[in-house]
GROMACS .gro file of C-alpha atoms in nm:
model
  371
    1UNK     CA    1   0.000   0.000   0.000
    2UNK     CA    2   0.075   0.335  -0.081
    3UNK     CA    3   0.203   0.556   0.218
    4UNK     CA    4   0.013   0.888   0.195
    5UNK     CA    5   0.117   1.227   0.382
    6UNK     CA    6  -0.150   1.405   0.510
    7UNK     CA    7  -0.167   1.734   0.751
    8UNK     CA    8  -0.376   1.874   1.075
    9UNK     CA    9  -0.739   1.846   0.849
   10UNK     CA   10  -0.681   1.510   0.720
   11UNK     CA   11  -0.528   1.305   1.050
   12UNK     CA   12  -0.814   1.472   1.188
   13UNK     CA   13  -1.075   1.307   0.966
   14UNK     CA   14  -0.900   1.046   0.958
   15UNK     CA   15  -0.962   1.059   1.356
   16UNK     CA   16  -1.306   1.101   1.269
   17UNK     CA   17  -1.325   0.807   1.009
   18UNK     CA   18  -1.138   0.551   1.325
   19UNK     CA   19  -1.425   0.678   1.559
   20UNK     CA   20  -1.716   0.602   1.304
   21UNK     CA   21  -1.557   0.268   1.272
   22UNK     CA   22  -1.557   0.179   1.630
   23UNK     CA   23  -1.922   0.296   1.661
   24UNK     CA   24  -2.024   0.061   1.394
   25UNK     CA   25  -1.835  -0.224   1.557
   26UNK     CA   26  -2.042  -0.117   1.826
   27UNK     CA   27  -2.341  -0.139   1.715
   28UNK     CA   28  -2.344  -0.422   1.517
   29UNK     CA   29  -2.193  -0.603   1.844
   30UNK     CA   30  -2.447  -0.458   2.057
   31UNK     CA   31  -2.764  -0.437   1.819
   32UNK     CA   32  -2.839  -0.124   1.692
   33UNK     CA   33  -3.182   0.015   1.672
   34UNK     CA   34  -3.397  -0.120   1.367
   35UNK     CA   35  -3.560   0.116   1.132
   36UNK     CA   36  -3.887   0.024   1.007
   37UNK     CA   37  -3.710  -0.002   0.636
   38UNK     CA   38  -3.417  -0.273   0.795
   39UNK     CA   39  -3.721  -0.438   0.928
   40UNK     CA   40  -3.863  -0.501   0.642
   41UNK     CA   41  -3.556  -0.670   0.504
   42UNK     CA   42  -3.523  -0.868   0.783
   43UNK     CA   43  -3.873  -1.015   0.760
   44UNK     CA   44  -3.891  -1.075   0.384
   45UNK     CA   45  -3.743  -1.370   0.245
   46UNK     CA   46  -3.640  -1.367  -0.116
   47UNK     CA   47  -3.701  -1.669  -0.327
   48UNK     CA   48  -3.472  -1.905  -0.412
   49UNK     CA   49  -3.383  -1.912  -0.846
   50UNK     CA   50  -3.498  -2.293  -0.867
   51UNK     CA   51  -3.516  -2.344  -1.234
   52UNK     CA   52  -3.369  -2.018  -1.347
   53UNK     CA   53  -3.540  -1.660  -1.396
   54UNK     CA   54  -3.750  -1.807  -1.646
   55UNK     CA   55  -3.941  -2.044  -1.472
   56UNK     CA   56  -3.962  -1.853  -1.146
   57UNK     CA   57  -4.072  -1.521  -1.298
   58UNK     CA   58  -4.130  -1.499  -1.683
   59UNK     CA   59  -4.338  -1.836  -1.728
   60UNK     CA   60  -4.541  -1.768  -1.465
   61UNK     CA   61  -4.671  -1.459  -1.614
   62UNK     CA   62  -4.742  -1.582  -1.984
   63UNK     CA   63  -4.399  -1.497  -2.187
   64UNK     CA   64  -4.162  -1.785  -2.375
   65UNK     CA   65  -3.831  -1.778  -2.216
   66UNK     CA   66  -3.541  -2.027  -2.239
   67UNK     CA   67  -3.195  -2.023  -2.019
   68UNK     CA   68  -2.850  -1.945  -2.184
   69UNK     CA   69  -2.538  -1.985  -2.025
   70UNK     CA   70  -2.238  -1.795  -2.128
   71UNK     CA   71  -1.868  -1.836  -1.992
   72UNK     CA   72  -1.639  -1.536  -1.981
   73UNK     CA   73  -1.287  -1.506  -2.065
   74UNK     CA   74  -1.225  -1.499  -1.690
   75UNK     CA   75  -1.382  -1.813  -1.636
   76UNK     CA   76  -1.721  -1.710  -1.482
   77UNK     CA   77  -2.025  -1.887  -1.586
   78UNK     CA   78  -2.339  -1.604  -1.673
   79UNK     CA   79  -2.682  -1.682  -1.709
   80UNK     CA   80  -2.888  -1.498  -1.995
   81UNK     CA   81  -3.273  -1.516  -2.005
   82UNK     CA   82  -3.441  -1.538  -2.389
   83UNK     CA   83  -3.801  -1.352  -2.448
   84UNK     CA   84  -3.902  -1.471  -2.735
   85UNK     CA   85  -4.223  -1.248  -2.798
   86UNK     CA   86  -4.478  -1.132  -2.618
   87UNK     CA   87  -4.733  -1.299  -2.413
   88UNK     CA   88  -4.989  -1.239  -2.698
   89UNK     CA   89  -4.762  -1.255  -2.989
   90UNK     CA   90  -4.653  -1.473  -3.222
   91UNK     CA   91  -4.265  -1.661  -3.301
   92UNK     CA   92  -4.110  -1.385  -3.513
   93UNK     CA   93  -3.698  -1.409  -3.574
   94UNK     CA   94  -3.701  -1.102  -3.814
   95UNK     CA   95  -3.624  -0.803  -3.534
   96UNK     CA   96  -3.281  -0.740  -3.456
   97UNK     CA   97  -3.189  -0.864  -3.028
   98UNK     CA   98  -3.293  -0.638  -2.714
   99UNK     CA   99  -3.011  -0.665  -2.479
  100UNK     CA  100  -3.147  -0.557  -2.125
  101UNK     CA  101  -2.876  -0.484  -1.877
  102UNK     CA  102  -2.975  -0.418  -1.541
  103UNK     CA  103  -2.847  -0.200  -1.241
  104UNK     CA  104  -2.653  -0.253  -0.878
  105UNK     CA  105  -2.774  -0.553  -0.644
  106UNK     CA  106  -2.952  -0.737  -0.887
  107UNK     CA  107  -2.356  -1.119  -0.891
  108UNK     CA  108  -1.902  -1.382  -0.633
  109UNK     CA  109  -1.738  -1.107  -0.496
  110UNK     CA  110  -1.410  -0.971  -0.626
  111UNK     CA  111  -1.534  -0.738  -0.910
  112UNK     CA  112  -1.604  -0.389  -0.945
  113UNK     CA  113  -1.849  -0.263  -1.278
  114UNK     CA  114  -1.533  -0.249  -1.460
  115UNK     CA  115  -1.486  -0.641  -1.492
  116UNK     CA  116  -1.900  -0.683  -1.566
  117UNK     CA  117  -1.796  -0.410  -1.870
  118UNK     CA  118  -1.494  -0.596  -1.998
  119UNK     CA  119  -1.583  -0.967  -1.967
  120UNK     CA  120  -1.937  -1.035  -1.836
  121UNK     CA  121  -2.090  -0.806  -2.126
  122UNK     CA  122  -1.841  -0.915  -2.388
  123UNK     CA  123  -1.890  -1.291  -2.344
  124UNK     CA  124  -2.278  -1.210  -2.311
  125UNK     CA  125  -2.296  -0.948  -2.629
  126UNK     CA  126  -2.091  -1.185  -2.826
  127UNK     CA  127  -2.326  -1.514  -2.764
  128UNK     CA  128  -2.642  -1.339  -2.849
  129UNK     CA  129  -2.416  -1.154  -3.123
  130UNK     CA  130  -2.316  -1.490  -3.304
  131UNK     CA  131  -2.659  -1.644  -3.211
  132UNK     CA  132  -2.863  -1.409  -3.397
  133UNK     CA  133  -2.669  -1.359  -3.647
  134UNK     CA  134  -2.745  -0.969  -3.554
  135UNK     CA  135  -2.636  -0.633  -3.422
  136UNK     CA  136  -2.786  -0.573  -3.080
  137UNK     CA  137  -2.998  -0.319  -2.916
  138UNK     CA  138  -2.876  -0.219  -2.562
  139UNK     CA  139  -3.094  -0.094  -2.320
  140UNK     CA  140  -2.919  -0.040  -1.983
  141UNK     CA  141  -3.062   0.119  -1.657
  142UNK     CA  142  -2.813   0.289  -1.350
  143UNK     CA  143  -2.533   0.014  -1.354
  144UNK     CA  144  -2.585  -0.068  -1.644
  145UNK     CA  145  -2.552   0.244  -1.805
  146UNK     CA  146  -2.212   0.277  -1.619
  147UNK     CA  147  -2.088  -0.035  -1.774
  148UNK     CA  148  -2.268   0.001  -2.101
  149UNK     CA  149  -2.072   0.329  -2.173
  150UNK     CA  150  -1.729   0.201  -2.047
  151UNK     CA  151  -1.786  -0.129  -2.300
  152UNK     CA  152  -1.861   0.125  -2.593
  153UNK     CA  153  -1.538   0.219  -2.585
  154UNK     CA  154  -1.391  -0.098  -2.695
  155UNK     CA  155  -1.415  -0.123  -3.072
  156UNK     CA  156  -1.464  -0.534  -3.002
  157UNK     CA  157  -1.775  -0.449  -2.818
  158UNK     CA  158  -1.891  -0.156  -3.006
  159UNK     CA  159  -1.959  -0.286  -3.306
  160UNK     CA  160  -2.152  -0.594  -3.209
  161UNK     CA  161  -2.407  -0.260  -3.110
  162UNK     CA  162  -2.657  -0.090  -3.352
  163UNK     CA  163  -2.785   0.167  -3.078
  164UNK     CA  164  -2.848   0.208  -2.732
  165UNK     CA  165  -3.092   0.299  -2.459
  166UNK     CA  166  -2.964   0.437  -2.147
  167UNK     CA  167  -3.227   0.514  -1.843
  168UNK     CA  168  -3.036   0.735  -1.549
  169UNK     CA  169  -2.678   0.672  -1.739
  170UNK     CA  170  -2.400   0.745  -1.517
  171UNK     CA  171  -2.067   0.788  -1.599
  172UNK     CA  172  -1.971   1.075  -1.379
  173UNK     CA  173  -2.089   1.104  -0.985
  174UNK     CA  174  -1.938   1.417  -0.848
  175UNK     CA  175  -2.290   1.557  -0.801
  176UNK     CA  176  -2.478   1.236  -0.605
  177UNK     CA  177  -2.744   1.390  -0.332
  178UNK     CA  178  -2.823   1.092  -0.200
  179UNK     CA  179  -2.778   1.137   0.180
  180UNK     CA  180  -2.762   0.795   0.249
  181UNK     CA  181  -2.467   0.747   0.010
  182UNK     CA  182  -2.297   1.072   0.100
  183UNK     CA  183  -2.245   0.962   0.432
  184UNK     CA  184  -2.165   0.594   0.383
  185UNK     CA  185  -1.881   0.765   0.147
  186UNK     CA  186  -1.784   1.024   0.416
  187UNK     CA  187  -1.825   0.698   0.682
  188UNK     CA  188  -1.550   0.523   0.382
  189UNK     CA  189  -1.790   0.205   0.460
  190UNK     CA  190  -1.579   0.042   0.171
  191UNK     CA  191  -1.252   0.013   0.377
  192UNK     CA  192  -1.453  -0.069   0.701
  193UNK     CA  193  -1.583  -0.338   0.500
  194UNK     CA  194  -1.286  -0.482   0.384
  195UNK     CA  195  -1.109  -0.391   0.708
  196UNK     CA  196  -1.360  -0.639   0.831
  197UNK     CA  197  -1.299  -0.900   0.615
  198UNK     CA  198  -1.683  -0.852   0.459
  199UNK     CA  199  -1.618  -0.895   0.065
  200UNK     CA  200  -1.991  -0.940  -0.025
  201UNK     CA  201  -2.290  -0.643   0.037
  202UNK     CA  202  -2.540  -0.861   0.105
  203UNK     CA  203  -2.833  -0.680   0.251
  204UNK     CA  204  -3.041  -1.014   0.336
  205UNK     CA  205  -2.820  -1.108   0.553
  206UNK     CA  206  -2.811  -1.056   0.969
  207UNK     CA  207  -2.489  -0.838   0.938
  208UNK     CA  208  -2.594  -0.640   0.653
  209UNK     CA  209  -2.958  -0.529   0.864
  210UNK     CA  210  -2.727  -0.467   1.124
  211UNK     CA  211  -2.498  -0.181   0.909
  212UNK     CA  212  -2.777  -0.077   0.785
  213UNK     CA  213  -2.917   0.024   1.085
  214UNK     CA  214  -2.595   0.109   1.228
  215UNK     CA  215  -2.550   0.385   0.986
  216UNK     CA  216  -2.912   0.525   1.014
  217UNK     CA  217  -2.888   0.526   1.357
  218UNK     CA  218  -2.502   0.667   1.447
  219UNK     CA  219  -2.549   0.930   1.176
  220UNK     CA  220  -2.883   1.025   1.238
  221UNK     CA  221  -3.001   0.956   0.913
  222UNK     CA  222  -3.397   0.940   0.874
  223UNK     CA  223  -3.420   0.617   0.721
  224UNK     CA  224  -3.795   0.482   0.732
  225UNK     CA  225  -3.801   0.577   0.380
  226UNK     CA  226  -3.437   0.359   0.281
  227UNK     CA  227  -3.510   0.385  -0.073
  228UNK     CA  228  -3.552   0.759  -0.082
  229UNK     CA  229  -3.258   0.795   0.087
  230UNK     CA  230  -3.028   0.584  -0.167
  231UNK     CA  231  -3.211   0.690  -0.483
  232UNK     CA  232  -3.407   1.032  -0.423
  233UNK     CA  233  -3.724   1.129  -0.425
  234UNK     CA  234  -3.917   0.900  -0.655
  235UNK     CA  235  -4.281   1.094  -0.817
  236UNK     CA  236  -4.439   0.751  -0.933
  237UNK     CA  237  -4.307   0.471  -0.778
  238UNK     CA  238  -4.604   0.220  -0.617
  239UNK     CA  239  -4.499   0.155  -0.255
  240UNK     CA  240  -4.739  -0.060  -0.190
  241UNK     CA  241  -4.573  -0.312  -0.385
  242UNK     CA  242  -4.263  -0.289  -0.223
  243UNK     CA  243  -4.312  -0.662  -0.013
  244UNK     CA  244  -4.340  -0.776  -0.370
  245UNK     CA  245  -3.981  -0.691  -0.501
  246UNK     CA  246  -3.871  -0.750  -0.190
  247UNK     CA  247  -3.907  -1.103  -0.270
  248UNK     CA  248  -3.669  -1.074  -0.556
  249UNK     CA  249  -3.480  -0.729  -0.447
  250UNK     CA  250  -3.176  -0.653  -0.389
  251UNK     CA  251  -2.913  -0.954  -0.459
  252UNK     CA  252  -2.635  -0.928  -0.304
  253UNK     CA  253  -2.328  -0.710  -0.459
  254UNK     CA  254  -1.938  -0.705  -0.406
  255UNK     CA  255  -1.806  -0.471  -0.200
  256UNK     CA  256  -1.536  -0.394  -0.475
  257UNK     CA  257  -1.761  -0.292  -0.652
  258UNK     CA  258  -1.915  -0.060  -0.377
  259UNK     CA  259  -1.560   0.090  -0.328
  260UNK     CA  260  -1.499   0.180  -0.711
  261UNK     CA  261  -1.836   0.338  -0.715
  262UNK     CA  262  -1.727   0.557  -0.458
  263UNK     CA  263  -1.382   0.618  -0.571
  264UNK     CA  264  -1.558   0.776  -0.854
  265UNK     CA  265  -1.761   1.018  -0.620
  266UNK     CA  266  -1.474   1.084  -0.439
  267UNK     CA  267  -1.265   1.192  -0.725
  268UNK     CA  268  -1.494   1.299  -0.950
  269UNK     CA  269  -1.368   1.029  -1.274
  270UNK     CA  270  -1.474   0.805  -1.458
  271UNK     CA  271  -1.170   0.541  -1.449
  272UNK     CA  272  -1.082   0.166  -1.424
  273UNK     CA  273  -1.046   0.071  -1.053
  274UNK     CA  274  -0.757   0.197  -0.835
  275UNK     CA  275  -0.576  -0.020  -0.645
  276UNK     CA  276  -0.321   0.208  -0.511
  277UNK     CA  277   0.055   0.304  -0.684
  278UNK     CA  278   0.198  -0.022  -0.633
  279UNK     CA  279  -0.111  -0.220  -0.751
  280UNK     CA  280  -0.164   0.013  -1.054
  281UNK     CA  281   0.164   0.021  -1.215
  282UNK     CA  282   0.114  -0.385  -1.220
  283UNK     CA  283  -0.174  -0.396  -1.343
  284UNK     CA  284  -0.205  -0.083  -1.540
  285UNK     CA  285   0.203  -0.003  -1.613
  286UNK     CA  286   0.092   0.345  -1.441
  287UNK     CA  287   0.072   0.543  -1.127
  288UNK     CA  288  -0.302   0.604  -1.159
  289UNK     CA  289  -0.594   0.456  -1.316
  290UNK     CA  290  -0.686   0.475  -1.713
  291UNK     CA  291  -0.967   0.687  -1.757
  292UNK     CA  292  -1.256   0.569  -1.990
  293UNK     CA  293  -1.279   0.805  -2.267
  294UNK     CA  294  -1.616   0.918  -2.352
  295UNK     CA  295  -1.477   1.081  -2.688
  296UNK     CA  296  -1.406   0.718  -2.767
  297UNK     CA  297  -1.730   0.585  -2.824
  298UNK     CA  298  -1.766   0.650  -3.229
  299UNK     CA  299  -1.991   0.911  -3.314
  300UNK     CA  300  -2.163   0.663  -3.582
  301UNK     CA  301  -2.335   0.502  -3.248
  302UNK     CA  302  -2.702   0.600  -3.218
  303UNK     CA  303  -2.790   0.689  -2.844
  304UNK     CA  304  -3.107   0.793  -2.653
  305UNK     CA  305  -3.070   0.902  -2.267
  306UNK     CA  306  -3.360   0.896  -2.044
  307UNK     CA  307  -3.280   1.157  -1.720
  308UNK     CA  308  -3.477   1.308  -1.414
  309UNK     CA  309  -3.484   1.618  -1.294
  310UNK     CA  310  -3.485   1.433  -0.907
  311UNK     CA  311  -3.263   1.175  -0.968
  312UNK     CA  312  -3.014   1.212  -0.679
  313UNK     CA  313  -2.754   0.932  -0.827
  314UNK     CA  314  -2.771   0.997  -1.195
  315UNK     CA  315  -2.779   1.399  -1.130
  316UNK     CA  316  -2.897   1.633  -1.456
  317UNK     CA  317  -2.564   1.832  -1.384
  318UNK     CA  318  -2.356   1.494  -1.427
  319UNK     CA  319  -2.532   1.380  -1.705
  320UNK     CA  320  -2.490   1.699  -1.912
  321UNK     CA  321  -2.134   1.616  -1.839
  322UNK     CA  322  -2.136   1.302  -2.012
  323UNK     CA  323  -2.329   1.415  -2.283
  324UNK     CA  324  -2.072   1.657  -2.364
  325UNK     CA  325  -1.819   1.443  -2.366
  326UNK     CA  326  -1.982   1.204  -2.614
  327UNK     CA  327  -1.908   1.278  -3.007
  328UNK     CA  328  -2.237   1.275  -3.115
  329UNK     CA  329  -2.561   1.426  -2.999
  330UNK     CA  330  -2.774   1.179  -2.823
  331UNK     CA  331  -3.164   1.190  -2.804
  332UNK     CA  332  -3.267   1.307  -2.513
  333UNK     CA  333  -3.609   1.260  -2.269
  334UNK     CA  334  -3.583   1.471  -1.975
  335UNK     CA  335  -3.881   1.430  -1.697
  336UNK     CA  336  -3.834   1.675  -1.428
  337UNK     CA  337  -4.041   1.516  -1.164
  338UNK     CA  338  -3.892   1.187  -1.204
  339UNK     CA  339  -3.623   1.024  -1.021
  340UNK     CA  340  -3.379   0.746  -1.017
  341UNK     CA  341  -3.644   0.438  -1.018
  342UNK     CA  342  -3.930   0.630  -1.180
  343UNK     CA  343  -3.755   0.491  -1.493
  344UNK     CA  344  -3.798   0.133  -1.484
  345UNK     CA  345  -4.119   0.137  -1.192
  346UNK     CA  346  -4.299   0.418  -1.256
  347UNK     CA  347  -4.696   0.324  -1.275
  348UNK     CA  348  -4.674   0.600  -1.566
  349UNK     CA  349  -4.333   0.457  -1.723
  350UNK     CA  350  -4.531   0.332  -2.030
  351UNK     CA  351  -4.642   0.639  -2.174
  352UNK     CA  352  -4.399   0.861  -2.026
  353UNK     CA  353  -4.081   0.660  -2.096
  354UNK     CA  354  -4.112   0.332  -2.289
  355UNK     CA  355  -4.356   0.485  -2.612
  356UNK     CA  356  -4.070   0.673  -2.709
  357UNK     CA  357  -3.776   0.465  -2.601
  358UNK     CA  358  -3.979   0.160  -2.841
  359UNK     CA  359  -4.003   0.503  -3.101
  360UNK     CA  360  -3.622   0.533  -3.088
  361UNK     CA  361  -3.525   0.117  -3.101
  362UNK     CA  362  -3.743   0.105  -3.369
  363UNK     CA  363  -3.660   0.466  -3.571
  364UNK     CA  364  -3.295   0.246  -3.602
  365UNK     CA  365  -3.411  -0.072  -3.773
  366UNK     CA  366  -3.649   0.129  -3.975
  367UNK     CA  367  -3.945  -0.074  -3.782
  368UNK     CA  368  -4.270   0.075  -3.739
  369UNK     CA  369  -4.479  -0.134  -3.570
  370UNK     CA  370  -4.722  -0.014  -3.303
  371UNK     CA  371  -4.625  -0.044  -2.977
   0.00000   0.00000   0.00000
């Protein structure tokens, strides 16, 4: 590790950071006091992927779906879901491949967003690629976005892509308002994490309740409304569905992954992960991180962004910042009452997102079907 020098203001966080750290080992070995949002996790149970995605959600509800497994070059063995058509429709193999990509919580332990960019959507993209015998449309969401933008600037993934979709896309983070966040960044819950041996976020289990309610509760944080406080303000979500996607929501996630999202809040880039001076120049041949270059993505690449004026992870301000960054002019939908999962949960997401994210898809493959 890297020895740093730091004066009066930072041994003095750093002070501060120790003491936050012993409070949480305090609380989590004494029991801190549950919020009525930790409760819920702790009562839910979700269900158990018997049979694959397919047969535990899609079948269910009426659509043809099949399981695909892809291996990566790093060894790792990925599962990919196929939708035929819809519940009503009909076998039809002339439209060009949907590629859904989701967001955080919803995949083993030691990787960050930059791995699930370089080999989870390469060996993915490529099998549907050489499947279908087509370009793919990509349609990411948060996460996905993050990792959808980093793979466009590899000319193997690139062109495997006719256009893309991005809902809340995230590339920069120096503007997040999320006060939960904030202070689990100020808190650096990533270090006390792996300073605790604790390589897996897993929010199911007993220990993750109990940081959960550790950090509501030493920082003072109201928390009864959890998901406001990680995402924003939401103007459409239903809440009264929330025991529902508890049943499926949220999977577990790697902590490294939790530390490079905050390295980018902390620094304000949008780079490959840092492992320090020593662990860079091994890795990387350099002192710091690469960056991913935005101006990279070629300008032939049809894009359509999806933002909200109350997102508080995918901020307007940061997401102007991308766009200017990019070569080309994307297509924009800006909703200013909608936030982070407005998006994909909204109860109006049809007709104020989807009708002209389908108009877009479709605009690219010169399809015209109604929607």
């Amino acid at each position: 590790m890297a020895a740093e020098m730091v004066g009066l203001g930072g041994a003095l966080a750093a002070a501060q950071h120790q003491l936050l750290f012993l409070l949480l080992l305090c609380f989590l070995a004494g029991g801190a006091r549950a919020s009525p949002a930790t409760d819920a996790l702790r009562h839910a149970s979700p269900r158990a992927a018997a049979g694959g995605l397919c047969q535990q959600l899609l079948l269910p509800q009426g659509y043809p779906c099949t399981e695909h497994t892809v291996q990566t070059d790093d060894g790792f063995l990925l599962s990919i879901q196929h939708i035929q058509h819809g519940k009503n429709g009909v076998a039809d193999n002339a439209g060009p491949p949907v590629f859904l990509q989701h967001g955080l919580f919803q995949l083993f332990w030691d990787w960050s967003w930059q791995d699930l960019a370089e080999y989870d959507l390469l060996a993915m993209l490529s099998y549907v690629y050489t499947v279908s015998q087509s370009k793919i449309l990509y349609v990411g969401h948060s996460q996905g976005t993050i990792m959808g933008l980093a793979a466009f600037t590899n000319p193997k993934i690139v062109k495997m892509i006719s256009s893309a979709a991005l809902l809340c896309p995230i590339s920069y983070l120096d503007h997040i308002s999320a006060s939960f966040v904030l202070r689990a960044v100020a808190m650096h819950l990533d270090q006390m994490l792996i300073t605790m041996g604790i390589h897996q976020l897993n929010f199911w289990s007993e220990m993750g309740v109990q940081i959960l309610d550790a950090l509501c509760d030493a920082e003072r944080l109201d928390c009864n409304e959890m998901l406001s406080s990680i995402t924003g303000q939401n103007c459409c979500f239903n809440s009264s569905r929330i025991d529902y996607y508890l049943e499926y929501e949220p999977h577990p996630s790697s902590t490294k992954n939790l530390r490079h999202l905050f390295q980018m809040i902390r620094k304000g880039t949008f780079a490959k992960y840092d492992y320090g001076w020593v662990g860079n120049l091994a890795r990387y041949g350099q002192l710091h991180p690469p960056p991913f270059h935005l101006s990279s993505i070629p300008e032939s690449l049809p894009l359509w962004m999806g933002y909200g004026g109350l997102d508080a992870l995918a901020d307007v301000t940061d997401v102007e910042r991308t766009i200017k960054q990019l070569r080309s002019t994307p297509e924009l939908l800006y909703i200013g009452d909608y936030g982070h999962i407005d998006f994909i949960m909204s109860v109006r997401a049809k007709d104020d997102v989807y009708v002209d994210l389908m108009r877009f898809l479709r605009a690219q493959q010169g399809l015209h079907s109604s929607y």
